[in-house]
């Protein structure tokens, strides 16, 4: 499956609080981080571990260990930064890049203004972070920027996804797997996800 939707009562519970317009900035930010951590666990199910020998208090054993140098997180600014602490708690030694984009309010198209990634990004599996997958424009542009740097394996993590955005990404980049907490109904005339949770960036940073 190219799209993995978390399907768990506790995730649904946390999303209900997240969607509520009365939820304050602090709680909203904490929930974004927490759900992002769960998404990261799900996205890492297919990782290959290296065999190492360790000594427990009882005996020596062979065990699996993750090579954290093989991964990078790339949040799409600015809302993607809200997910970063959650995923870093899972893979603390992963490198971090940044892609800066904003949405043109007239055309609804993403405008790129910043791109900074580790020099050896082409040797890493890259996980893109953006709370909302709406039209898919920002996701597609981010994926293309990373592929232009030679990145071969990319995953996309979001909190809420619209069917239109999923379809757009799948058509342009069928090799990129999408992980989301919930697939919502549709986009409205202003290209906002319905029922959604509003502007994730504004709610994370308290700018509205």
PDB file of C-alpha atoms in Angstrom:
ATOM      1  CA  UNK A   1       0.000   0.000   0.000  1.00  0.00           C
ATOM      2  CA  UNK A   2       1.288   3.437  -0.948  1.00  0.00           C
ATOM      3  CA  UNK A   3      -0.891   5.213   1.636  1.00  0.00           C
ATOM      4  CA  UNK A   4      -0.857   4.091   5.254  1.00  0.00           C
ATOM      5  CA  UNK A   5      -3.536   5.605   7.506  1.00  0.00           C
ATOM      6  CA  UNK A   6      -3.160   5.153  11.249  1.00  0.00           C
ATOM      7  CA  UNK A   7      -6.301   3.454  12.450  1.00  0.00           C
ATOM      8  CA  UNK A   8      -6.376   3.411  16.221  1.00  0.00           C
ATOM      9  CA  UNK A   9      -8.879   4.638  18.829  1.00  0.00           C
ATOM     10  CA  UNK A  10      -6.219   6.658  20.666  1.00  0.00           C
ATOM     11  CA  UNK A  11      -5.192   8.441  17.457  1.00  0.00           C
ATOM     12  CA  UNK A  12      -8.850   9.251  16.778  1.00  0.00           C
ATOM     13  CA  UNK A  13      -9.148  10.600  20.314  1.00  0.00           C
ATOM     14  CA  UNK A  14      -6.112  12.847  19.899  1.00  0.00           C
ATOM     15  CA  UNK A  15      -7.300  14.043  16.488  1.00  0.00           C
ATOM     16  CA  UNK A  16     -10.634  15.053  18.025  1.00  0.00           C
ATOM     17  CA  UNK A  17      -8.812  17.364  20.439  1.00  0.00           C
ATOM     18  CA  UNK A  18      -6.503  18.595  17.671  1.00  0.00           C
ATOM     19  CA  UNK A  19      -9.406  19.530  15.382  1.00  0.00           C
ATOM     20  CA  UNK A  20     -11.317  21.427  18.076  1.00  0.00           C
ATOM     21  CA  UNK A  21     -11.052  25.165  17.413  1.00  0.00           C
ATOM     22  CA  UNK A  22     -10.956  25.780  21.175  1.00  0.00           C
ATOM     23  CA  UNK A  23      -7.745  23.758  21.660  1.00  0.00           C
ATOM     24  CA  UNK A  24      -4.940  26.124  22.687  1.00  0.00           C
ATOM     25  CA  UNK A  25      -1.523  26.531  21.106  1.00  0.00           C
ATOM     26  CA  UNK A  26       0.399  24.556  23.746  1.00  0.00           C
ATOM     27  CA  UNK A  27      -1.853  21.499  23.599  1.00  0.00           C
ATOM     28  CA  UNK A  28      -2.124  21.684  19.809  1.00  0.00           C
ATOM     29  CA  UNK A  29       1.671  21.728  19.476  1.00  0.00           C
ATOM     30  CA  UNK A  30       2.096  18.814  21.888  1.00  0.00           C
ATOM     31  CA  UNK A  31      -0.491  16.701  20.062  1.00  0.00           C
ATOM     32  CA  UNK A  32       1.171  17.350  16.694  1.00  0.00           C
ATOM     33  CA  UNK A  33       4.470  16.117  18.164  1.00  0.00           C
ATOM     34  CA  UNK A  34       2.882  13.063  19.739  1.00  0.00           C
ATOM     35  CA  UNK A  35       0.996  11.961  16.616  1.00  0.00           C
ATOM     36  CA  UNK A  36       4.156  12.555  14.558  1.00  0.00           C
ATOM     37  CA  UNK A  37       6.021  10.147  16.826  1.00  0.00           C
ATOM     38  CA  UNK A  38       3.406   7.454  16.155  1.00  0.00           C
ATOM     39  CA  UNK A  39       3.623   8.129  12.413  1.00  0.00           C
ATOM     40  CA  UNK A  40       7.390   7.729  12.539  1.00  0.00           C
ATOM     41  CA  UNK A  41       7.079   4.363  14.283  1.00  0.00           C
ATOM     42  CA  UNK A  42       4.729   3.206  11.514  1.00  0.00           C
ATOM     43  CA  UNK A  43       6.981   4.542   8.748  1.00  0.00           C
ATOM     44  CA  UNK A  44       9.990   2.680  10.159  1.00  0.00           C
ATOM     45  CA  UNK A  45       8.382  -0.774  10.098  1.00  0.00           C
ATOM     46  CA  UNK A  46      10.383  -1.800   7.031  1.00  0.00           C
ATOM     47  CA  UNK A  47      13.851  -0.744   8.237  1.00  0.00           C
ATOM     48  CA  UNK A  48      16.741  -3.173   8.084  1.00  0.00           C
ATOM     49  CA  UNK A  49      18.647  -3.523  11.328  1.00  0.00           C
ATOM     50  CA  UNK A  50      22.345  -4.255  11.681  1.00  0.00           C
ATOM     51  CA  UNK A  51      23.308  -7.276  13.749  1.00  0.00           C
ATOM     52  CA  UNK A  52      25.391  -6.351  16.779  1.00  0.00           C
ATOM     53  CA  UNK A  53      26.611  -8.192  19.827  1.00  0.00           C
ATOM     54  CA  UNK A  54      25.614  -6.757  23.192  1.00  0.00           C
ATOM     55  CA  UNK A  55      26.027  -7.919  26.739  1.00  0.00           C
ATOM     56  CA  UNK A  56      23.005  -7.807  29.007  1.00  0.00           C
ATOM     57  CA  UNK A  57      23.378  -8.107  32.797  1.00  0.00           C
ATOM     58  CA  UNK A  58      22.765 -11.826  32.247  1.00  0.00           C
ATOM     59  CA  UNK A  59      24.519 -12.869  29.000  1.00  0.00           C
ATOM     60  CA  UNK A  60      25.822 -11.901  25.547  1.00  0.00           C
ATOM     61  CA  UNK A  61      23.357 -11.875  22.673  1.00  0.00           C
ATOM     62  CA  UNK A  62      23.061 -10.903  19.012  1.00  0.00           C
ATOM     63  CA  UNK A  63      20.567  -8.114  18.529  1.00  0.00           C
ATOM     64  CA  UNK A  64      19.367  -5.676  15.869  1.00  0.00           C
ATOM     65  CA  UNK A  65      20.384  -2.031  15.860  1.00  0.00           C
ATOM     66  CA  UNK A  66      19.362   0.869  13.628  1.00  0.00           C
ATOM     67  CA  UNK A  67      22.047   2.810  11.786  1.00  0.00           C
ATOM     68  CA  UNK A  68      20.663   6.294  12.411  1.00  0.00           C
ATOM     69  CA  UNK A  69      23.192   7.836  10.010  1.00  0.00           C
ATOM     70  CA  UNK A  70      21.129   6.460   7.124  1.00  0.00           C
ATOM     71  CA  UNK A  71      18.179   8.799   7.718  1.00  0.00           C
ATOM     72  CA  UNK A  72      17.220  12.442   7.375  1.00  0.00           C
ATOM     73  CA  UNK A  73      14.096  14.373   8.299  1.00  0.00           C
ATOM     74  CA  UNK A  74      13.074  17.268   6.069  1.00  0.00           C
ATOM     75  CA  UNK A  75      10.228  19.445   7.367  1.00  0.00           C
ATOM     76  CA  UNK A  76       8.457  21.740   4.936  1.00  0.00           C
ATOM     77  CA  UNK A  77       8.560  25.177   6.570  1.00  0.00           C
ATOM     78  CA  UNK A  78       6.986  26.358   8.514  1.00  0.00           C
ATOM     79  CA  UNK A  79       4.296  23.944   9.723  1.00  0.00           C
ATOM     80  CA  UNK A  80       6.524  20.891   9.255  1.00  0.00           C
ATOM     81  CA  UNK A  81       8.709  22.145  12.091  1.00  0.00           C
ATOM     82  CA  UNK A  82       5.868  21.298  14.458  1.00  0.00           C
ATOM     83  CA  UNK A  83       6.364  17.600  13.687  1.00  0.00           C
ATOM     84  CA  UNK A  84      10.131  17.603  14.086  1.00  0.00           C
ATOM     85  CA  UNK A  85      10.475  17.090  17.845  1.00  0.00           C
ATOM     86  CA  UNK A  86       8.158  14.088  17.691  1.00  0.00           C
ATOM     87  CA  UNK A  87      10.126  12.231  15.016  1.00  0.00           C
ATOM     88  CA  UNK A  88      13.511  13.223  16.460  1.00  0.00           C
ATOM     89  CA  UNK A  89      12.490  11.514  19.699  1.00  0.00           C
ATOM     90  CA  UNK A  90      12.335   8.279  17.676  1.00  0.00           C
ATOM     91  CA  UNK A  91      15.566   8.717  15.657  1.00  0.00           C
ATOM     92  CA  UNK A  92      17.576  11.356  17.545  1.00  0.00           C
ATOM     93  CA  UNK A  93      20.726  11.139  15.402  1.00  0.00           C
ATOM     94  CA  UNK A  94      19.035  11.584  12.030  1.00  0.00           C
ATOM     95  CA  UNK A  95      20.212  14.602  10.040  1.00  0.00           C
ATOM     96  CA  UNK A  96      17.795  17.443   9.357  1.00  0.00           C
ATOM     97  CA  UNK A  97      17.160  19.469   6.201  1.00  0.00           C
ATOM     98  CA  UNK A  98      14.679  22.258   5.527  1.00  0.00           C
ATOM     99  CA  UNK A  99      12.465  23.174   2.599  1.00  0.00           C
ATOM    100  CA  UNK A 100      10.802  26.582   2.742  1.00  0.00           C
ATOM    101  CA  UNK A 101       7.492  27.025   0.907  1.00  0.00           C
ATOM    102  CA  UNK A 102       4.401  29.167   1.207  1.00  0.00           C
ATOM    103  CA  UNK A 103       1.079  29.035  -0.598  1.00  0.00           C
ATOM    104  CA  UNK A 104       0.190  31.796  -3.044  1.00  0.00           C
ATOM    105  CA  UNK A 105      -3.228  32.941  -1.845  1.00  0.00           C
ATOM    106  CA  UNK A 106      -4.435  33.660  -5.390  1.00  0.00           C
ATOM    107  CA  UNK A 107      -3.167  30.654  -7.347  1.00  0.00           C
ATOM    108  CA  UNK A 108      -3.006  28.242  -4.352  1.00  0.00           C
ATOM    109  CA  UNK A 109       0.325  27.058  -5.783  1.00  0.00           C
ATOM    110  CA  UNK A 110       3.409  26.541  -3.565  1.00  0.00           C
ATOM    111  CA  UNK A 111       6.235  29.079  -3.817  1.00  0.00           C
ATOM    112  CA  UNK A 112       9.727  27.843  -2.905  1.00  0.00           C
ATOM    113  CA  UNK A 113      12.015  30.200  -0.995  1.00  0.00           C
ATOM    114  CA  UNK A 114      14.513  28.008   0.906  1.00  0.00           C
ATOM    115  CA  UNK A 115      16.229  24.646   0.406  1.00  0.00           C
ATOM    116  CA  UNK A 116      18.996  23.374   2.682  1.00  0.00           C
ATOM    117  CA  UNK A 117      19.821  19.692   3.183  1.00  0.00           C
ATOM    118  CA  UNK A 118      22.828  17.663   4.410  1.00  0.00           C
ATOM    119  CA  UNK A 119      25.608  17.316   1.826  1.00  0.00           C
ATOM    120  CA  UNK A 120      25.313  13.525   1.706  1.00  0.00           C
ATOM    121  CA  UNK A 121      21.517  13.529   1.433  1.00  0.00           C
ATOM    122  CA  UNK A 122      21.623  11.208  -1.589  1.00  0.00           C
ATOM    123  CA  UNK A 123      22.872   8.382   0.630  1.00  0.00           C
ATOM    124  CA  UNK A 124      20.028   8.682   3.128  1.00  0.00           C
ATOM    125  CA  UNK A 125      16.406   7.685   3.346  1.00  0.00           C
ATOM    126  CA  UNK A 126      14.506  10.962   3.620  1.00  0.00           C
ATOM    127  CA  UNK A 127      11.282  11.471   5.534  1.00  0.00           C
ATOM    128  CA  UNK A 128       9.400  14.647   4.579  1.00  0.00           C
ATOM    129  CA  UNK A 129       7.271  16.271   7.277  1.00  0.00           C
ATOM    130  CA  UNK A 130       4.198  18.425   6.665  1.00  0.00           C
ATOM    131  CA  UNK A 131       1.062  18.328   8.846  1.00  0.00           C
ATOM    132  CA  UNK A 132      -1.361  18.856   5.943  1.00  0.00           C
ATOM    133  CA  UNK A 133      -1.418  17.152   2.545  1.00  0.00           C
ATOM    134  CA  UNK A 134      -4.016  19.290   0.770  1.00  0.00           C
ATOM    135  CA  UNK A 135      -3.539  19.840  -2.982  1.00  0.00           C
ATOM    136  CA  UNK A 136      -0.250  17.960  -2.948  1.00  0.00           C
ATOM    137  CA  UNK A 137       1.629  20.830  -4.584  1.00  0.00           C
ATOM    138  CA  UNK A 138       4.119  21.399  -1.768  1.00  0.00           C
ATOM    139  CA  UNK A 139       4.703  17.671  -1.324  1.00  0.00           C
ATOM    140  CA  UNK A 140       5.362  17.188  -5.045  1.00  0.00           C
ATOM    141  CA  UNK A 141       7.772  20.135  -5.195  1.00  0.00           C
ATOM    142  CA  UNK A 142       9.609  18.911  -2.092  1.00  0.00           C
ATOM    143  CA  UNK A 143       9.933  15.404  -3.504  1.00  0.00           C
ATOM    144  CA  UNK A 144      11.256  16.753  -6.817  1.00  0.00           C
ATOM    145  CA  UNK A 145      13.825  18.937  -5.042  1.00  0.00           C
ATOM    146  CA  UNK A 146      15.094  15.948  -3.081  1.00  0.00           C
ATOM    147  CA  UNK A 147      15.186  13.694  -6.132  1.00  0.00           C
ATOM    148  CA  UNK A 148      17.207  16.363  -7.943  1.00  0.00           C
ATOM    149  CA  UNK A 149      19.807  15.869  -5.198  1.00  0.00           C
ATOM    150  CA  UNK A 150      19.939  12.141  -5.904  1.00  0.00           C
ATOM    151  CA  UNK A 151      17.691  10.902  -3.084  1.00  0.00           C
ATOM    152  CA  UNK A 152      16.337   7.455  -3.941  1.00  0.00           C
ATOM    153  CA  UNK A 153      14.039   6.577  -1.032  1.00  0.00           C
ATOM    154  CA  UNK A 154      11.508   9.107   0.246  1.00  0.00           C
ATOM    155  CA  UNK A 155       8.549   8.835   2.617  1.00  0.00           C
ATOM    156  CA  UNK A 156       5.987  11.537   3.354  1.00  0.00           C
ATOM    157  CA  UNK A 157       4.492  11.984   6.831  1.00  0.00           C
ATOM    158  CA  UNK A 158       1.428  14.136   7.495  1.00  0.00           C
ATOM    159  CA  UNK A 159      -1.262  14.441  10.136  1.00  0.00           C
ATOM    160  CA  UNK A 160      -4.248  15.023   7.820  1.00  0.00           C
ATOM    161  CA  UNK A 161      -4.485  14.177   4.110  1.00  0.00           C
ATOM    162  CA  UNK A 162      -7.077  15.033   1.459  1.00  0.00           C
ATOM    163  CA  UNK A 163      -7.883  12.479  -1.273  1.00  0.00           C
ATOM    164  CA  UNK A 164      -6.985  15.105  -3.905  1.00  0.00           C
ATOM    165  CA  UNK A 165      -3.489  15.521  -2.457  1.00  0.00           C
ATOM    166  CA  UNK A 166      -2.923  11.797  -2.170  1.00  0.00           C
ATOM    167  CA  UNK A 167      -3.933  11.290  -5.797  1.00  0.00           C
ATOM    168  CA  UNK A 168      -1.686  14.117  -7.008  1.00  0.00           C
ATOM    169  CA  UNK A 169       1.376  12.728  -5.208  1.00  0.00           C
ATOM    170  CA  UNK A 170       0.653   9.168  -6.339  1.00  0.00           C
ATOM    171  CA  UNK A 171       0.380  10.272  -9.971  1.00  0.00           C
ATOM    172  CA  UNK A 172       3.654  12.221  -9.944  1.00  0.00           C
ATOM    173  CA  UNK A 173       5.662  10.074  -7.533  1.00  0.00           C
ATOM    174  CA  UNK A 174       4.233   6.555  -7.199  1.00  0.00           C
ATOM    175  CA  UNK A 175       7.434   5.421  -5.478  1.00  0.00           C
ATOM    176  CA  UNK A 176       6.834   7.673  -2.443  1.00  0.00           C
ATOM    177  CA  UNK A 177       4.855   6.147   0.395  1.00  0.00           C
ATOM    178  CA  UNK A 178       2.481   8.401   2.355  1.00  0.00           C
ATOM    179  CA  UNK A 179       1.789   7.976   6.069  1.00  0.00           C
ATOM    180  CA  UNK A 180      -1.066   9.939   7.659  1.00  0.00           C
ATOM    181  CA  UNK A 181      -3.096   9.910  10.829  1.00  0.00           C
ATOM    182  CA  UNK A 182      -6.356  10.488   8.936  1.00  0.00           C
ATOM    183  CA  UNK A 183      -7.666  10.809   5.374  1.00  0.00           C
ATOM    184  CA  UNK A 184     -10.335  13.515   5.383  1.00  0.00           C
ATOM    185  CA  UNK A 185     -13.273  14.118   3.045  1.00  0.00           C
ATOM    186  CA  UNK A 186     -12.236  16.724   0.453  1.00  0.00           C
ATOM    187  CA  UNK A 187     -10.866  20.208  -0.266  1.00  0.00           C
ATOM    188  CA  UNK A 188     -13.133  23.254  -0.186  1.00  0.00           C
ATOM    189  CA  UNK A 189     -13.101  26.116  -2.700  1.00  0.00           C
ATOM    190  CA  UNK A 190     -10.161  27.709  -0.864  1.00  0.00           C
ATOM    191  CA  UNK A 191      -8.199  24.442  -1.018  1.00  0.00           C
ATOM    192  CA  UNK A 192      -8.467  23.824   2.726  1.00  0.00           C
ATOM    193  CA  UNK A 193      -9.030  20.272   3.949  1.00  0.00           C
ATOM    194  CA  UNK A 194     -12.565  19.469   5.152  1.00  0.00           C
ATOM    195  CA  UNK A 195     -13.213  18.862   8.015  1.00  0.00           C
ATOM    196  CA  UNK A 196      -9.485  19.432   8.620  1.00  0.00           C
ATOM    197  CA  UNK A 197      -8.116  21.365  11.557  1.00  0.00           C
ATOM    198  CA  UNK A 198      -7.575  24.833  10.096  1.00  0.00           C
ATOM    199  CA  UNK A 199      -4.186  26.317   9.269  1.00  0.00           C
ATOM    200  CA  UNK A 200      -1.723  24.005  11.012  1.00  0.00           C
ATOM    201  CA  UNK A 201       1.131  26.526  10.910  1.00  0.00           C
ATOM    202  CA  UNK A 202      -0.936  29.291  12.484  1.00  0.00           C
ATOM    203  CA  UNK A 203      -2.198  26.959  15.197  1.00  0.00           C
ATOM    204  CA  UNK A 204       1.272  25.520  15.956  1.00  0.00           C
ATOM    205  CA  UNK A 205       2.935  28.928  16.239  1.00  0.00           C
ATOM    206  CA  UNK A 206      -0.039  30.887  17.575  1.00  0.00           C
ATOM    207  CA  UNK A 207       0.048  33.440  14.771  1.00  0.00           C
ATOM    208  CA  UNK A 208      -3.760  33.655  14.470  1.00  0.00           C
TER     209      UNK A 208
END
